[in-house]
C-alpha positions as MATLAB code, in Angstrom:
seq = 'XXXXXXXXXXXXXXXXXXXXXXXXXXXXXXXXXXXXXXXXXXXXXXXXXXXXXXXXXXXXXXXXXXXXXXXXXXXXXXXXXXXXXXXXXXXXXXXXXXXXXXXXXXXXXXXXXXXXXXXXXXXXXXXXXXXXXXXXXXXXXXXXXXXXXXXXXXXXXXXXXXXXXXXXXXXXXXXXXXXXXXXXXXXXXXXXXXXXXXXXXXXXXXXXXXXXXXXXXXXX';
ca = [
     -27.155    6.728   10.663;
     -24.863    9.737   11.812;
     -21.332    9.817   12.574;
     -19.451   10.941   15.691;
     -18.748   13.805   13.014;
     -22.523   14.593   12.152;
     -22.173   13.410    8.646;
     -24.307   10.271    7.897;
     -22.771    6.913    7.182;
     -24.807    4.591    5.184;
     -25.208    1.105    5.794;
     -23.214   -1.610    3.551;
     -25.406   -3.229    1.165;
     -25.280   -6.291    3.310;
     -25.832   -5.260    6.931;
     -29.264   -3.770    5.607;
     -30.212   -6.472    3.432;
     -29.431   -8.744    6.510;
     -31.333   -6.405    8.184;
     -34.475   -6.827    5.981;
     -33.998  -10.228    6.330;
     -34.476  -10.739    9.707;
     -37.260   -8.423    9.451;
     -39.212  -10.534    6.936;
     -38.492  -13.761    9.044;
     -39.610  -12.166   12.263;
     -43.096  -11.366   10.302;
     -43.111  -14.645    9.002;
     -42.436  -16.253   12.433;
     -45.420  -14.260   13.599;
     -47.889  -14.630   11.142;
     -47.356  -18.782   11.317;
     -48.076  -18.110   14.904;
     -50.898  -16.570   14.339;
     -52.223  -19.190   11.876;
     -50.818  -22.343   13.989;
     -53.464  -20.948   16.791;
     -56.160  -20.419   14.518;
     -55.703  -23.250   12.060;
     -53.286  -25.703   14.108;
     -50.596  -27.723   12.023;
     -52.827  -28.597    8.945;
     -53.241  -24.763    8.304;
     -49.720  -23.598    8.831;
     -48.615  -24.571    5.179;
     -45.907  -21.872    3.291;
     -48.704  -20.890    0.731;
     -50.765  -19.548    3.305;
     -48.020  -18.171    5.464;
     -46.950  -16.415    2.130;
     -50.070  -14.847    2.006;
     -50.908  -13.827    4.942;
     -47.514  -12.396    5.607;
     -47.386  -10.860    2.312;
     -44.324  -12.081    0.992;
     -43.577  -14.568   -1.921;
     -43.901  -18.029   -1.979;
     -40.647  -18.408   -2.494;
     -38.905  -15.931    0.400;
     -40.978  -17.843    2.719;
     -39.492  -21.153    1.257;
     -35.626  -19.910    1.532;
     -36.230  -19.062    5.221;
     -38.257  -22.110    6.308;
     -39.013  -25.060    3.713;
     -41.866  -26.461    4.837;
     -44.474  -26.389    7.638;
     -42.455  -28.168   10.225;
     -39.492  -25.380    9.778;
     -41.918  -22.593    9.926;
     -43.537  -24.646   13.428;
     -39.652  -24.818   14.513;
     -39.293  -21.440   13.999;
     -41.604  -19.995   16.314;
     -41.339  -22.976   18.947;
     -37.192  -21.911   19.073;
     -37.800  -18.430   19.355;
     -40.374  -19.024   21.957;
     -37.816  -21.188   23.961;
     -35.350  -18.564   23.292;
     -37.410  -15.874   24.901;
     -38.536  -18.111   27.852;
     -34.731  -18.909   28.776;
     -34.101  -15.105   28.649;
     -36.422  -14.055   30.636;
     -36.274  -17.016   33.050;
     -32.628  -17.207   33.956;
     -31.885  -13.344   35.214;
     -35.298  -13.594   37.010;
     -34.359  -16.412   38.957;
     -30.502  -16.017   39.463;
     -32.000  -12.886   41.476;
     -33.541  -15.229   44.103;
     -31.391  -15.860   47.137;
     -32.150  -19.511   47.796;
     -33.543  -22.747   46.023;
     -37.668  -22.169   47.304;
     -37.512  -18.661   45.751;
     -36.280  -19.365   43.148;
     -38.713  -22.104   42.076;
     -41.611  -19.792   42.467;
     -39.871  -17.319   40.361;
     -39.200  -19.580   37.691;
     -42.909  -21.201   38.128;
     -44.127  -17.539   38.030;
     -42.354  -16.277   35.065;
     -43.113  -19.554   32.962;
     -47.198  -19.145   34.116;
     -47.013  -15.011   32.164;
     -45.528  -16.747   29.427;
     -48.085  -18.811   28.950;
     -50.911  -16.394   29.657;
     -49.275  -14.387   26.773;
     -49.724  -17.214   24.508;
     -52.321  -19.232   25.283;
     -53.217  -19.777   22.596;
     -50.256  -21.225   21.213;
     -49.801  -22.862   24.177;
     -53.044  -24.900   24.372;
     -52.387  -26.309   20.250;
     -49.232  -27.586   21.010;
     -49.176  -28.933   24.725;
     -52.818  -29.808   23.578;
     -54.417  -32.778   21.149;
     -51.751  -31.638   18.492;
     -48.600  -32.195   20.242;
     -49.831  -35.633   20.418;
     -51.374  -36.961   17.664;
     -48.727  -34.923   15.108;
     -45.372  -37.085   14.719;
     -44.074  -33.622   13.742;
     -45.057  -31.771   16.021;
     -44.205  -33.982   19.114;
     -40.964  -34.329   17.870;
     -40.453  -30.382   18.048;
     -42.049  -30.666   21.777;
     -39.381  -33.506   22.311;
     -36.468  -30.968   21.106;
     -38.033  -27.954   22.814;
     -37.990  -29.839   26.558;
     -34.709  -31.533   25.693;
     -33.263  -27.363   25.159;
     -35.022  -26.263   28.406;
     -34.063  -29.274   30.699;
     -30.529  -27.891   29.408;
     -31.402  -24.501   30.625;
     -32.842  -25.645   33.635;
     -30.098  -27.766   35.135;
     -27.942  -25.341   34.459;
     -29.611  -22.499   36.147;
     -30.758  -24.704   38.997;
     -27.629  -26.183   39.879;
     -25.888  -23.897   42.158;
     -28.954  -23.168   44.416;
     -29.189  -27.490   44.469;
     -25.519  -27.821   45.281;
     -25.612  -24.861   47.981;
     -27.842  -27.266   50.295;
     -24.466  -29.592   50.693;
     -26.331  -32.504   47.941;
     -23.896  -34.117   45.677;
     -25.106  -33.299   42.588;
     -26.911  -36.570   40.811;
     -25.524  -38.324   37.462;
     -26.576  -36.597   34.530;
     -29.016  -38.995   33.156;
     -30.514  -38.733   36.872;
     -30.528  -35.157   36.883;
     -32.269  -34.849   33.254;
     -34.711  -37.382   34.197;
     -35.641  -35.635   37.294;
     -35.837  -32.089   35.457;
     -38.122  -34.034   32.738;
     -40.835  -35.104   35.147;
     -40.867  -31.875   37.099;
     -41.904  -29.876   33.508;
     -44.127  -33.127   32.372;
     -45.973  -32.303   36.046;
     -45.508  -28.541   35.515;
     -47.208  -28.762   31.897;
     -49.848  -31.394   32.911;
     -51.136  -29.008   35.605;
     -50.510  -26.122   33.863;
     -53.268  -27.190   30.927;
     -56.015  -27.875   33.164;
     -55.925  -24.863   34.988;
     -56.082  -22.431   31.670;
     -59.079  -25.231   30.713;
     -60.630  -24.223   34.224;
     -59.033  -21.639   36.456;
     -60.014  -23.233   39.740;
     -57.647  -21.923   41.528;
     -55.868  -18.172   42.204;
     -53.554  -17.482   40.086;
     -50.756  -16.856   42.870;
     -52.309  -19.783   44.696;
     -51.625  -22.012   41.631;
     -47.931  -20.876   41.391;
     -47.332  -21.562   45.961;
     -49.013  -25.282   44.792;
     -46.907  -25.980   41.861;
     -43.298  -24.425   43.505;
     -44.095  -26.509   46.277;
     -44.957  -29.702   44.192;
     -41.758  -29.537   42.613;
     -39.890  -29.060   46.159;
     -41.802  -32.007   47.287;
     -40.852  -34.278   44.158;
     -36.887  -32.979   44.945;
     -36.674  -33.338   48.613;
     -36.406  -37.512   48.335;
     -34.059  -37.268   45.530;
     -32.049  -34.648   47.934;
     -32.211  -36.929   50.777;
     -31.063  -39.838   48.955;
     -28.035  -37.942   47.387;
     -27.238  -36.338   50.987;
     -27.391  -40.112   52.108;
     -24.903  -41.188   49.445;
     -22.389  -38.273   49.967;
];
């Protein structure tokens, strides 16, 4: 790396091995993606991330002991990404109905770009795996977070008093449980447009929200 003076400064010893590191874990983190689509939960074991990723047994262990660390690993980052992209996209809609299809609209090309991933753990696996629902559990728990707080202002800007939190969580829980549920059967069968499908599931969610609205306008 150069200087403002043209001479080159080296790196310390431990920003670059810090920067190897995170290059070895984001290889990792993409190779047990790889093999979690391919192999689902049973196949995504350190020996044959290891492998695969060409690393040692025992680098992979250090980063993520065990298959459920490696699976947390990728689902975090994944959630990580989602929010980023998400929250600027839809904080540059002026009002509550554009925003939804925004947010609809960006989660749908996140799918499409792992579907994938998307169809093991939403699918079969995410249900039948204690492990693996309990990741599913912490991922919505994180994105109901994210959600409430990027929705609130556009809620609050119609006058509504914004609901308890346990209300509000509950509410942002079955909007993503209908979201999801709708979601998986149309990559199963695409019967539907893909624009159409995000106008029918922004306005499904404005449906579900205009009785809770009602009621809170009632009880302001």
């Amino acid at each position: 790396m150069r200087t403002a003076g043209g001479s080159i400064a080296r790196l310390s010893p431990a920003l670059a091995a810090r920067g190897r590191s995170e290059g070895i874990r984001e290889q990792i983190q993409r190779v047990a993606r790889q093999l979690f689509v391919q192999s689902g939960y049973d196949g995504l074991g350190v020996g044959a991330v290891a492998r695969a990723a060409r690393v040692s047994r025992s680098r992979v262990y250090a980063l993520f002991p065990g298959r459920q660390a490696l699976l947390a690993g990728v689902v975090d980052h994944d959630v990580d990404e989602l929010v980023a992209r998400m929250v600027p996209a839809a904080r540059a809609q002026p009002d509550l109905d554009t925003m939804l299809t925004e947010g609809v609209s960006t989660f749908l090309d996140f799918v499409e770009e792992r579907k994938g991933e998307y169809e093991v753990l939403f699918g079969l696996t995410g249900r039948l795996e204690p492990d693996v629902a309990r990741l599913l559990q912490s991922l919505r728990d994180r994105l109901v977070d994210a959600y409430l707080l990027l929705f609130r202002p556009a809620v609050e800007a119609y006058g509504i008093k914004w609901p308890s939190e346990a209300e509000a969580r509950l509410t942002a829980h079955a909007m993503m449980a209908m979201v999801e549920g709708a979601v998986q059967a149309w990559l199963a069968e695409a019967t539907l447009p893909r624009g159409r499908l995000i106008q029918v599931l922004a306005a499904m969610i404005r449906r579900a929200l205009v009785p809770l609205l009602a009621g809170a306008r009632a009880e302001a």
